[in-house]
Short mmCIF file of C-alpha atoms and ligand atoms in Angstrom, two decimals:
data_model
loop_
_atom_site.label_atom_id
_atom_site.label_comp_id
_atom_site.label_asym_id
_atom_site.label_seq_id
_atom_site.Cartn_x
_atom_site.Cartn_y
_atom_site.Cartn_z
CA UNK R 1 -0.03 -30.85 27.21
CA UNK R 2 -2.52 -32.44 24.89
CA UNK R 3 -3.02 -34.81 22.02
CA UNK R 4 -5.07 -33.94 18.91
CA UNK R 5 -6.86 -36.51 16.74
CA UNK R 6 -8.55 -35.63 13.50
CA UNK R 7 -10.77 -38.39 12.15
CA UNK R 8 -11.89 -38.08 8.52
CA UNK R 9 -12.34 -34.33 8.90
CA UNK R 10 -13.93 -32.54 5.97
CA UNK R 11 -14.53 -28.79 5.46
CA UNK R 12 -16.90 -27.51 2.85
CA UNK R 13 -17.13 -23.68 2.93
CA UNK R 14 -20.49 -22.00 2.37
CA UNK R 15 -20.74 -21.69 -1.39
CA UNK R 16 -19.56 -25.25 -1.77
CA UNK R 17 -15.71 -25.19 -1.71
CA UNK R 18 -14.24 -28.47 -0.48
CA UNK R 19 -11.23 -27.12 1.38
CA UNK R 20 -10.29 -30.23 3.48
CA UNK R 21 -11.26 -33.70 2.38
CA UNK R 22 -11.65 -36.59 4.88
CA UNK R 23 -8.39 -35.89 6.59
CA UNK R 24 -7.13 -38.13 9.41
CA UNK R 25 -4.12 -37.14 11.44
CA UNK R 26 -2.83 -37.25 14.98
CA UNK R 27 -0.50 -34.97 16.99
CA UNK R 28 0.85 -36.74 20.05
CA UNK R 29 1.30 -35.18 23.47
CA UNK R 30 4.25 -32.79 23.30
CA UNK R 31 4.79 -33.28 19.60
CA UNK R 32 5.81 -30.54 17.14
CA UNK R 33 3.69 -31.29 14.05
CA UNK R 34 4.15 -29.16 10.93
CA UNK R 35 1.34 -28.85 8.35
CA UNK R 36 3.09 -28.22 5.04
CA UNK R 37 1.73 -27.55 1.56
CA UNK R 38 1.27 -24.96 -1.11
CA UNK R 39 -0.83 -21.88 -0.61
CA UNK R 40 -4.55 -22.72 -0.63
CA UNK R 41 -4.13 -26.39 0.24
CA UNK R 42 -6.23 -26.12 3.39
CA UNK R 43 -3.61 -25.76 6.15
CA UNK R 44 -5.09 -22.71 7.82
CA UNK R 45 -8.61 -24.18 7.50
CA UNK R 46 -7.45 -27.24 9.37
CA UNK R 47 -5.72 -25.20 12.07
CA UNK R 48 -8.84 -22.99 12.46
CA UNK R 49 -11.02 -26.03 12.87
CA UNK R 50 -8.74 -27.31 15.65
CA UNK R 51 -8.95 -23.88 17.34
CA UNK R 52 -12.72 -23.86 17.02
CA UNK R 53 -12.76 -20.81 14.76
CA UNK R 54 -14.19 -22.76 11.84
CA UNK R 55 -16.94 -25.34 11.97
CA UNK R 56 -16.18 -28.97 10.97
CA UNK R 57 -18.50 -30.07 8.12
CA UNK R 58 -17.94 -33.85 8.61
CA UNK R 59 -15.65 -36.03 10.76
CA UNK R 60 -14.50 -35.78 14.34
CA UNK R 61 -11.95 -33.77 16.33
CA UNK R 62 -10.67 -35.15 19.67
CA UNK R 63 -8.60 -33.02 22.03
CA UNK R 64 -6.96 -34.94 24.85
CA UNK R 65 -9.40 -37.81 24.34
CA UNK R 66 -12.42 -35.54 24.51
CA UNK R 67 -14.77 -35.09 21.52
CA UNK R 68 -14.26 -31.38 20.63
CA UNK R 69 -16.29 -30.69 17.45
CA UNK R 70 -18.69 -28.44 19.32
CA UNK R 71 -16.45 -27.19 22.14
CA UNK R 72 -16.29 -23.35 22.28
CA UNK R 73 -12.85 -21.95 21.37
CA UNK R 74 -12.32 -20.60 24.93
CA UNK R 75 -12.89 -24.07 26.32
CA UNK R 76 -10.22 -25.69 24.21
CA UNK R 77 -7.21 -24.21 26.04
CA UNK R 78 -5.52 -23.41 22.76
CA UNK R 79 -3.26 -20.47 21.97
CA UNK R 80 -2.73 -19.20 18.45
CA UNK R 81 -0.15 -17.06 16.71
CA UNK R 82 -0.88 -15.71 13.23
CA UNK R 83 1.29 -14.26 10.44
CA UNK R 84 0.71 -10.76 11.77
CA UNK R 85 0.57 -11.27 15.53
CA UNK R 86 -1.63 -8.21 16.25
CA UNK R 87 -0.59 -6.53 19.49
CA UNK R 88 -2.32 -3.91 21.66
CA UNK R 89 -0.62 -0.68 20.41
CA UNK R 90 -1.09 1.30 23.64
CA UNK R 91 0.28 -1.39 25.95
CA UNK R 92 4.01 -1.94 26.47
CA UNK R 93 5.66 -5.24 25.58
CA UNK R 94 5.33 -6.20 29.26
CA UNK R 95 1.63 -5.28 29.23
CA UNK R 96 1.01 -7.21 26.01
CA UNK R 97 2.64 -10.42 27.27
CA UNK R 98 0.98 -10.14 30.71
CA UNK R 99 -2.49 -9.43 29.32
CA UNK R 100 -3.88 -13.04 29.28
CA UNK R 101 -2.70 -13.56 32.87
CA UNK R 102 -4.16 -10.22 34.05
CA UNK R 103 -7.51 -11.13 32.48
CA UNK R 104 -7.35 -14.43 34.35
CA UNK R 105 -6.66 -12.34 37.57
CA UNK R 106 -3.38 -14.22 38.26
CA UNK R 107 -1.17 -13.36 41.19
CA UNK R 108 0.81 -10.16 40.18
CA UNK R 109 4.15 -11.49 41.43
CA UNK R 110 3.65 -14.67 39.42
CA UNK R 111 2.80 -12.55 36.36
CA UNK R 112 5.97 -10.52 36.78
CA UNK R 113 8.08 -13.62 37.12
CA UNK R 114 6.55 -15.36 34.10
CA UNK R 115 6.83 -12.29 31.87
CA UNK R 116 10.50 -11.84 32.80
CA UNK R 117 11.28 -15.48 32.21
CA UNK R 118 9.49 -15.60 28.82
CA UNK R 119 10.94 -12.28 27.59
CA UNK R 120 14.45 -13.65 28.33
CA UNK R 121 13.73 -16.85 26.44
CA UNK R 122 12.45 -14.83 23.51
CA UNK R 123 15.32 -12.26 23.68
CA UNK R 124 12.99 -9.30 24.13
CA UNK R 125 13.81 -8.60 27.82
CA UNK R 126 15.36 -5.26 26.86
CA UNK R 127 12.19 -4.09 25.11
CA UNK R 128 9.75 -4.72 27.97
CA UNK R 129 8.92 -1.01 28.47
CA UNK R 130 8.54 -0.16 24.78
CA UNK R 131 5.36 0.02 22.75
CA UNK R 132 4.80 -2.29 19.75
CA UNK R 133 5.04 0.64 17.25
CA UNK R 134 8.76 1.01 18.10
CA UNK R 135 9.64 -2.63 17.55
CA UNK R 136 10.96 -4.50 14.49
CA UNK R 137 8.78 -7.14 12.79
CA UNK R 138 10.80 -9.93 14.40
CA UNK R 139 10.43 -8.40 17.85
CA UNK R 140 6.68 -7.98 17.41
CA UNK R 141 6.33 -11.64 16.46
CA UNK R 142 8.33 -12.60 19.55
CA UNK R 143 5.94 -10.53 21.71
CA UNK R 144 2.94 -12.18 19.99
CA UNK R 145 4.42 -15.55 20.77
CA UNK R 146 5.11 -14.65 24.38
CA UNK R 147 1.52 -13.46 24.80
CA UNK R 148 0.17 -16.67 23.29
CA UNK R 149 2.21 -18.98 25.41
CA UNK R 150 2.33 -17.08 28.70
CA UNK R 151 -0.67 -18.94 30.19
CA UNK R 152 0.81 -22.30 29.28
CA UNK R 153 -1.95 -23.55 26.94
CA UNK R 154 -2.42 -27.24 26.26
CA UNK R 155 -2.02 -26.67 22.59
CA UNK R 156 -0.05 -24.10 20.64
CA UNK R 157 -1.17 -23.38 17.06
CA UNK R 158 0.99 -21.24 14.77
CA UNK R 159 -0.11 -20.06 11.31
CA UNK R 160 2.91 -18.98 9.22
CA UNK R 161 4.35 -16.93 12.09
CA UNK R 162 7.60 -16.21 10.23
CA UNK R 163 6.41 -15.50 6.71
CA UNK R 164 6.48 -11.66 7.06
CA UNK R 165 10.06 -11.56 8.29
CA UNK R 166 13.24 -11.23 6.32
CA UNK R 167 15.45 -14.29 5.78
CA UNK R 168 17.95 -13.64 8.54
CA UNK R 169 15.27 -12.97 11.13
CA UNK R 170 13.32 -16.04 10.03
CA UNK R 171 16.28 -18.32 10.64
CA UNK R 172 16.99 -16.79 14.04
CA UNK R 173 13.39 -16.92 15.25
CA UNK R 174 12.94 -20.42 13.84
CA UNK R 175 15.64 -21.75 16.11
CA UNK R 176 14.18 -19.87 19.11
CA UNK R 177 10.65 -21.23 18.46
CA UNK R 178 12.05 -24.73 18.34
CA UNK R 179 13.95 -24.50 21.60
CA UNK R 180 11.20 -22.58 23.43
CA UNK R 181 8.39 -24.89 22.44
CA UNK R 182 10.44 -27.98 23.17
CA UNK R 183 11.51 -26.73 26.55
CA UNK R 184 7.86 -26.10 27.47
CA UNK R 185 6.78 -29.44 26.05
CA UNK R 186 3.56 -27.96 24.63
CA UNK R 187 1.94 -29.86 21.76
CA UNK R 188 2.40 -27.61 18.74
CA UNK R 189 0.81 -27.59 15.32
CA UNK R 190 2.66 -25.25 12.94
CA UNK R 191 1.45 -24.18 9.47
CA UNK R 192 3.92 -23.26 6.76
CA UNK R 193 4.42 -23.44 2.99
CA UNK R 194 8.21 -23.31 3.44
CA UNK R 195 9.89 -26.73 3.14
CA UNK R 196 13.04 -25.59 4.94
CA UNK R 197 10.99 -24.43 7.96
CA UNK R 198 9.12 -27.73 8.03
CA UNK R 199 12.25 -29.87 7.75
CA UNK R 200 14.16 -27.92 10.42
CA UNK R 201 11.34 -27.56 12.95
CA UNK R 202 9.15 -30.64 12.82
CA UNK R 203 9.12 -33.84 14.80
CA UNK R 204 6.76 -34.95 12.05
CA UNK R 205 5.49 -33.31 8.87
CA UNK R 206 2.02 -33.75 7.37
CA UNK R 207 1.92 -32.67 3.73
CA UNK R 208 -1.37 -31.49 2.20
CA UNK R 209 -2.32 -30.75 -1.37
CA UNK R 210 -5.72 -29.45 -2.39
CA UNK R 211 -7.23 -30.47 0.86
CA UNK R 212 -5.95 -34.03 0.76
CA UNK R 213 -3.28 -35.45 3.13
CA UNK R 214 -0.42 -36.75 0.96
CA UNK R 215 1.98 -38.07 3.53
CA UNK R 216 2.94 -37.85 7.18
CA UNK R 217 6.24 -38.84 8.77
CA UNK R 218 9.51 -37.54 10.23
CA UNK R 219 11.43 -35.04 8.09
CA UNK R 220 13.90 -37.78 7.03
CA UNK R 221 11.08 -40.23 6.15
CA UNK R 222 9.24 -37.62 4.12
CA UNK R 223 12.38 -36.48 2.28
CA UNK R 224 14.08 -39.81 1.64
CA UNK R 225 11.04 -42.05 1.26
CA UNK R 226 8.10 -39.90 0.03
CA UNK R 227 4.67 -41.53 -0.46
CA UNK R 228 3.74 -39.66 -3.60
CA UNK R 229 5.32 -37.83 -6.53
CA UNK R 230 3.84 -34.58 -5.24
CA UNK R 231 5.65 -34.95 -1.92
CA UNK R 232 8.93 -35.84 -3.65
CA UNK R 233 8.58 -32.78 -5.89
CA UNK R 234 7.52 -30.39 -3.09
CA UNK R 235 10.46 -31.26 -0.86
CA UNK R 236 13.03 -30.66 -3.56
CA UNK R 237 14.58 -27.25 -3.84
CA UNK R 238 16.34 -28.25 -7.11
CA UNK R 239 13.17 -29.69 -8.77
CA UNK R 240 12.42 -33.30 -9.30
CA UNK R 241 13.00 -34.98 -12.69
CA UNK R 242 9.81 -36.89 -13.32
CA UNK R 243 9.81 -39.07 -16.44
CA UNK R 244 7.28 -41.49 -17.95
CA UNK R 245 8.60 -44.97 -18.64
CA UNK R 246 7.11 -48.04 -20.28
CA UNK R 247 7.55 -51.28 -18.29
CA UNK R 248 8.86 -54.41 -19.96
CA UNK R 249 10.08 -57.77 -18.65
CA UNK R 250 11.99 -59.29 -21.63
CA UNK R 251 11.88 -63.06 -21.39
CA UNK R 252 11.18 -62.55 -17.75
CA UNK R 253 14.96 -61.99 -17.24
CA UNK R 254 14.80 -58.54 -15.69
CA UNK R 255 12.59 -55.46 -15.42
CA UNK R 256 13.18 -52.77 -17.99
CA UNK R 257 12.09 -49.15 -17.70
CA UNK R 258 11.82 -47.86 -21.29
CA UNK R 259 12.17 -44.09 -21.66
CA UNK R 260 12.21 -44.16 -25.52
CA UNK R 261 15.80 -43.26 -26.34
CA UNK R 262 17.04 -44.52 -22.97
CA UNK R 263 16.49 -47.60 -20.87
CA UNK R 264 17.21 -48.68 -17.35
CA UNK R 265 17.18 -52.32 -16.17
CA UNK R 266 16.54 -53.61 -12.71
CA UNK R 267 17.43 -57.14 -11.69
CA UNK R 268 14.79 -59.35 -10.02
CA UNK R 269 16.80 -59.03 -6.84
CA UNK R 270 15.78 -55.33 -6.67
CA UNK R 271 13.12 -55.10 -3.96
CA UNK R 272 10.93 -52.95 -6.27
CA UNK R 273 11.18 -55.27 -9.29
CA UNK R 274 8.12 -57.36 -8.57
CA UNK R 275 5.85 -54.34 -7.89
CA UNK R 276 7.05 -52.64 -11.12
CA UNK R 277 6.59 -55.85 -13.16
CA UNK R 278 2.86 -55.73 -12.28
CA UNK R 279 2.74 -52.82 -14.74
CA UNK R 280 4.30 -54.72 -17.65
CA UNK R 281 2.94 -53.35 -20.91
CA UNK R 282 1.85 -50.14 -19.12
CA UNK R 283 3.58 -47.02 -17.92
CA UNK R 284 5.02 -45.79 -14.64
CA UNK R 285 6.51 -42.47 -13.54
CA UNK R 286 10.13 -42.39 -12.46
CA UNK R 287 11.38 -39.64 -10.13
CA UNK R 288 15.03 -38.72 -10.05
CA UNK R 289 16.51 -35.98 -7.87
CA UNK R 290 19.10 -33.90 -9.60
CA UNK R 291 21.69 -35.07 -7.00
CA UNK R 292 21.02 -38.73 -7.86
CA UNK R 293 22.62 -38.13 -11.25
CA UNK R 294 26.41 -37.72 -11.65
CA UNK R 295 28.52 -36.79 -14.71
CA UNK R 296 30.57 -39.76 -16.04
CA UNK R 297 32.92 -40.29 -19.02
CA UNK R 298 31.45 -41.53 -22.28
CA UNK R 299 33.01 -44.98 -21.71
CA UNK R 300 30.89 -45.53 -18.52
CA UNK R 301 28.85 -48.72 -18.91
CA UNK R 302 26.61 -48.60 -15.80
CA UNK R 303 23.01 -47.34 -15.74
CA UNK R 304 23.10 -43.91 -17.45
CA UNK R 305 21.47 -41.30 -19.65
CA UNK R 306 23.20 -39.19 -22.27
CA UNK R 307 22.36 -35.94 -23.97
CA UNK R 308 23.50 -32.43 -24.78
CA UNK R 309 23.90 -29.60 -22.32
CA UNK R 310 21.28 -26.97 -23.09
CA UNK R 311 22.06 -24.61 -20.23
CA UNK R 312 24.04 -24.24 -17.02
CA UNK R 313 22.76 -22.36 -14.04
CA UNK R 314 24.86 -20.96 -11.19
CA UNK R 315 23.22 -21.11 -7.76
CA UNK R 316 26.12 -19.89 -5.62
CA UNK R 317 26.72 -23.10 -3.74
CA UNK R 318 26.20 -25.33 -6.78
CA UNK R 319 25.78 -25.54 -10.52
CA UNK R 320 22.78 -27.17 -12.19
CA UNK R 321 22.93 -28.51 -15.74
CA UNK R 322 19.95 -28.88 -18.04
CA UNK R 323 20.43 -31.79 -20.44
CA UNK R 324 18.38 -32.34 -23.59
CA UNK R 325 18.03 -36.15 -23.51
CA UNK R 326 14.87 -36.59 -25.62
CA UNK R 327 12.82 -37.69 -22.63
CA UNK R 328 9.82 -35.42 -22.04
CA UNK R 329 9.27 -34.77 -18.35
CA UNK R 330 5.71 -35.18 -17.12
CA UNK R 331 3.95 -32.75 -14.77
CA UNK R 332 3.52 -33.94 -11.20
CA UNK R 333 0.08 -35.62 -10.86
CA UNK R 334 -2.10 -33.68 -8.38
CA UNK R 335 -5.38 -34.38 -6.73
CA UNK R 336 -8.15 -32.52 -8.57
CA UNK R 337 -8.88 -28.93 -7.63
CA UNK R 338 -10.86 -28.99 -4.41
CA UNK R 339 -12.32 -25.56 -5.07
CA UNK R 340 -14.90 -27.05 -7.42
CA UNK R 341 -18.34 -26.70 -5.95
CA UNK R 342 -19.58 -29.80 -4.22
CA UNK R 343 -23.08 -28.37 -3.76
CA UNK R 344 -25.63 -30.80 -5.15
CA UNK R 345 -23.00 -33.55 -5.21
CA UNK R 346 -23.82 -34.59 -1.68
CA UNK R 347 -26.41 -37.34 -1.37
CA UNK R 348 -29.06 -37.60 1.27
CA UNK R 349 -26.68 -38.82 3.90
CA UNK R 350 -24.57 -35.73 3.60
CA UNK R 351 -21.69 -37.64 2.09
CA UNK R 352 -19.99 -36.59 -1.10
CA UNK R 353 -21.51 -38.86 -3.80
CA UNK R 354 -19.65 -41.55 -5.69
CA UNK R 355 -20.10 -39.63 -8.95
CA UNK R 356 -18.47 -36.52 -7.43
CA UNK R 357 -15.60 -38.62 -6.04
CA UNK R 358 -15.00 -39.89 -9.59
CA UNK R 359 -15.00 -36.36 -10.90
CA UNK R 360 -12.39 -35.65 -8.22
CA UNK R 361 -10.27 -38.65 -9.20
CA UNK R 362 -6.56 -38.03 -9.77
CA UNK R 363 -5.51 -36.53 -13.05
CA UNK R 364 -3.24 -38.67 -15.25
CA UNK R 365 -0.81 -36.61 -17.32
CA UNK R 366 -1.90 -36.12 -20.95
CA UNK R 367 0.54 -36.44 -23.84
CA UNK R 368 0.12 -32.71 -24.65
CA UNK R 369 1.43 -31.91 -21.17
CA UNK R 370 4.64 -33.62 -22.14
CA UNK R 371 5.10 -31.57 -25.30
CA UNK R 372 4.62 -28.31 -23.51
CA UNK R 373 7.52 -25.93 -23.12
CA UNK R 374 7.71 -25.47 -19.35
CA UNK R 375 8.10 -22.52 -17.14
CA UNK R 376 8.77 -24.95 -14.30
CA UNK R 377 11.73 -23.03 -12.96
CA UNK R 378 12.16 -19.33 -12.49
CA UNK R 379 14.96 -19.08 -15.05
CA UNK R 380 12.91 -19.93 -18.13
CA UNK R 381 16.17 -20.95 -19.88
CA UNK R 382 15.29 -24.58 -20.19
CA UNK R 383 12.38 -26.74 -21.20
CA UNK R 384 10.30 -29.43 -19.61
CA UNK R 385 12.18 -31.92 -21.67
CA UNK R 386 15.46 -31.13 -19.91
CA UNK R 387 16.98 -33.50 -17.36
CA UNK R 388 18.25 -31.50 -14.39
CA UNK R 389 21.65 -32.60 -13.03
CA UNK R 390 23.39 -31.25 -9.92
CA UNK R 391 27.05 -30.57 -10.66
CA UNK R 392 28.36 -29.44 -7.24
CA UNK R 393 30.53 -26.33 -7.22
CA UNK R 394 32.35 -26.95 -10.52
CA UNK R 395 30.64 -26.79 -13.93
CA UNK R 396 32.30 -29.86 -15.55
CA UNK R 397 30.51 -29.14 -18.87
CA UNK R 398 29.96 -26.20 -21.18
CA UNK R 399 26.70 -25.40 -22.98
CA UNK R 400 26.42 -27.54 -26.10
CA UNK R 401 28.71 -30.35 -24.79
CA UNK R 402 27.71 -33.98 -25.19
CA UNK R 403 27.14 -35.32 -21.64
CA UNK R 404 26.58 -38.66 -19.92
CA UNK R 405 25.18 -39.06 -16.42
CA UNK R 406 25.22 -42.13 -14.18
CA UNK R 407 21.88 -42.95 -12.57
CA UNK R 408 21.97 -44.14 -8.98
CA UNK R 409 19.31 -46.86 -9.18
CA UNK R 410 18.97 -46.99 -5.41
CA UNK R 411 17.73 -43.39 -5.50
CA UNK R 412 15.12 -43.56 -8.27
CA UNK R 413 11.51 -43.40 -7.07
CA UNK R 414 8.82 -45.16 -9.00
CA UNK R 415 5.24 -44.09 -8.99
CA UNK R 416 2.02 -45.23 -10.66
CA UNK R 417 0.51 -42.81 -13.20
CA UNK R 418 -1.56 -41.13 -10.40
CA UNK R 419 1.67 -40.34 -8.50
CA UNK R 420 1.40 -42.99 -5.76
CA UNK R 421 4.58 -44.88 -4.88
CA UNK R 422 4.76 -48.35 -6.36
CA UNK R 423 6.58 -49.59 -3.23
CA UNK R 424 4.68 -47.73 -0.49
CA UNK R 425 6.92 -46.51 2.29
CA UNK R 426 6.47 -47.89 5.76
CA UNK R 427 5.63 -45.38 8.47
P1 ADP X 1 -3.81 -22.41 3.13
O1 ADP X 1 -3.78 -22.11 4.56
O2 ADP X 1 -3.19 -23.78 2.85
O3 ADP X 1 -3.18 -21.37 2.25
P2 ADP X 1 -6.66 -22.11 3.37
O4 ADP X 1 -7.02 -23.13 4.40
O5 ADP X 1 -6.56 -20.70 3.77
O6 ADP X 1 -5.28 -22.55 2.65
O7 ADP X 1 -7.72 -22.22 2.20
C1 ADP X 1 -8.04 -23.45 1.53
C2 ADP X 1 -9.07 -23.18 0.44
O8 ADP X 1 -10.28 -22.76 0.98
C3 ADP X 1 -8.57 -22.12 -0.50
O9 ADP X 1 -8.97 -22.48 -1.82
C4 ADP X 1 -9.37 -20.89 -0.06
O10 ADP X 1 -9.60 -20.01 -1.11
C5 ADP X 1 -10.66 -21.50 0.46
N1 ADP X 1 -11.23 -20.71 1.54
C6 ADP X 1 -10.60 -20.30 2.71
N2 ADP X 1 -11.49 -19.63 3.52
C7 ADP X 1 -12.66 -19.58 2.82
C8 ADP X 1 -13.94 -19.03 3.11
N3 ADP X 1 -14.16 -18.38 4.25
N4 ADP X 1 -14.88 -19.20 2.22
C9 ADP X 1 -14.70 -19.84 1.04
N5 ADP X 1 -13.51 -20.44 0.72
C10 ADP X 1 -12.51 -20.27 1.59
#
């Protein structure tokens, strides 16, 4: 078992791509930590730096309290499983799993025992005498996992090990990975872009975007209390409604969020009211999950929005409604694209210069973004201006109906214009 500490770790690839930017993170002894984020956000780079396969440009890596920046990969006692766990084609399953122990000249009876035990845990005990070419994708990944873990490494690193498998196999193997790794108590860092995998597997999730750590916490913390608009949007299979609102405090009586045709008011007793009021005269971003909105009759007088149903979408287990409410949704603010060259932007100390940091400062949504007709779902049947409402398994409206939705004020999330929470979550 082992702990991993990353302290302001930066990776600039030759050619000048800033792939990981001053990232600090810790995996505790025996913890299952998931690195989650969209493709290209720097997850694999981070994992490869921990394994010693990629050099760290700046910052420190500590493994089990030992400074490891310059430790050779073989001295790190780390095992890795990749997307395509490559196996030795001419060795049997047994021979593949046993290989690391045979190289280490372990006692043959111990090797036999360990291979049998692991193959049972991984449900491949009936394939031990077969060659990899005769196995399914899921079985091959199980063998790769067995081979990685057979010598009981201190640290287990997995890079999208399930992404090449079909949905059923992914679910099955996901549960097995979870129980195997937990029963062995090996510290595990697992890379994925799949939010369901992250939520179901992790003790804690670290979310990255464009090389920058966005948030880290337990799955429930990250889902219910996200630190940034990006995290809220990324962990939301139904899409987040993100709206711009002006902040007003009329006669200091309450805090008003002004969406143009719609308004919401928060009493001073609301724990967020003071933080929001600091933006009086300015704008904030308001995040609403589609299941924080509920259809109500026209006579409803509580906090609500109204509009016309532009489209209904059937998702099997639920219906989603797209309401035209006259409130343009804004794009989720993102850190700037890290793939810009940082060559020449580093000063004599090797640090990224202040000027370059400013160039990399977060992007505030422009008005033209709000006008844009969005392709922000696969369906293409609605626009960015639509408010997405979860209806459950009954479509209570028809296309073209006038509709009113109650807003659960306890579930709205309020961000500054760069996407940071106004009331930062405690971790
Ligand atoms: P992820 O695992 O999140 O998909 P990666 O860590 O593989 O992302 O890549 C992060 C960024 O670094 C990407 O923009 C990628 O194109 C870039 N990158 C990765 N490897 C190299 C390399 N060897 N040279 C230059 N750029 C690279």
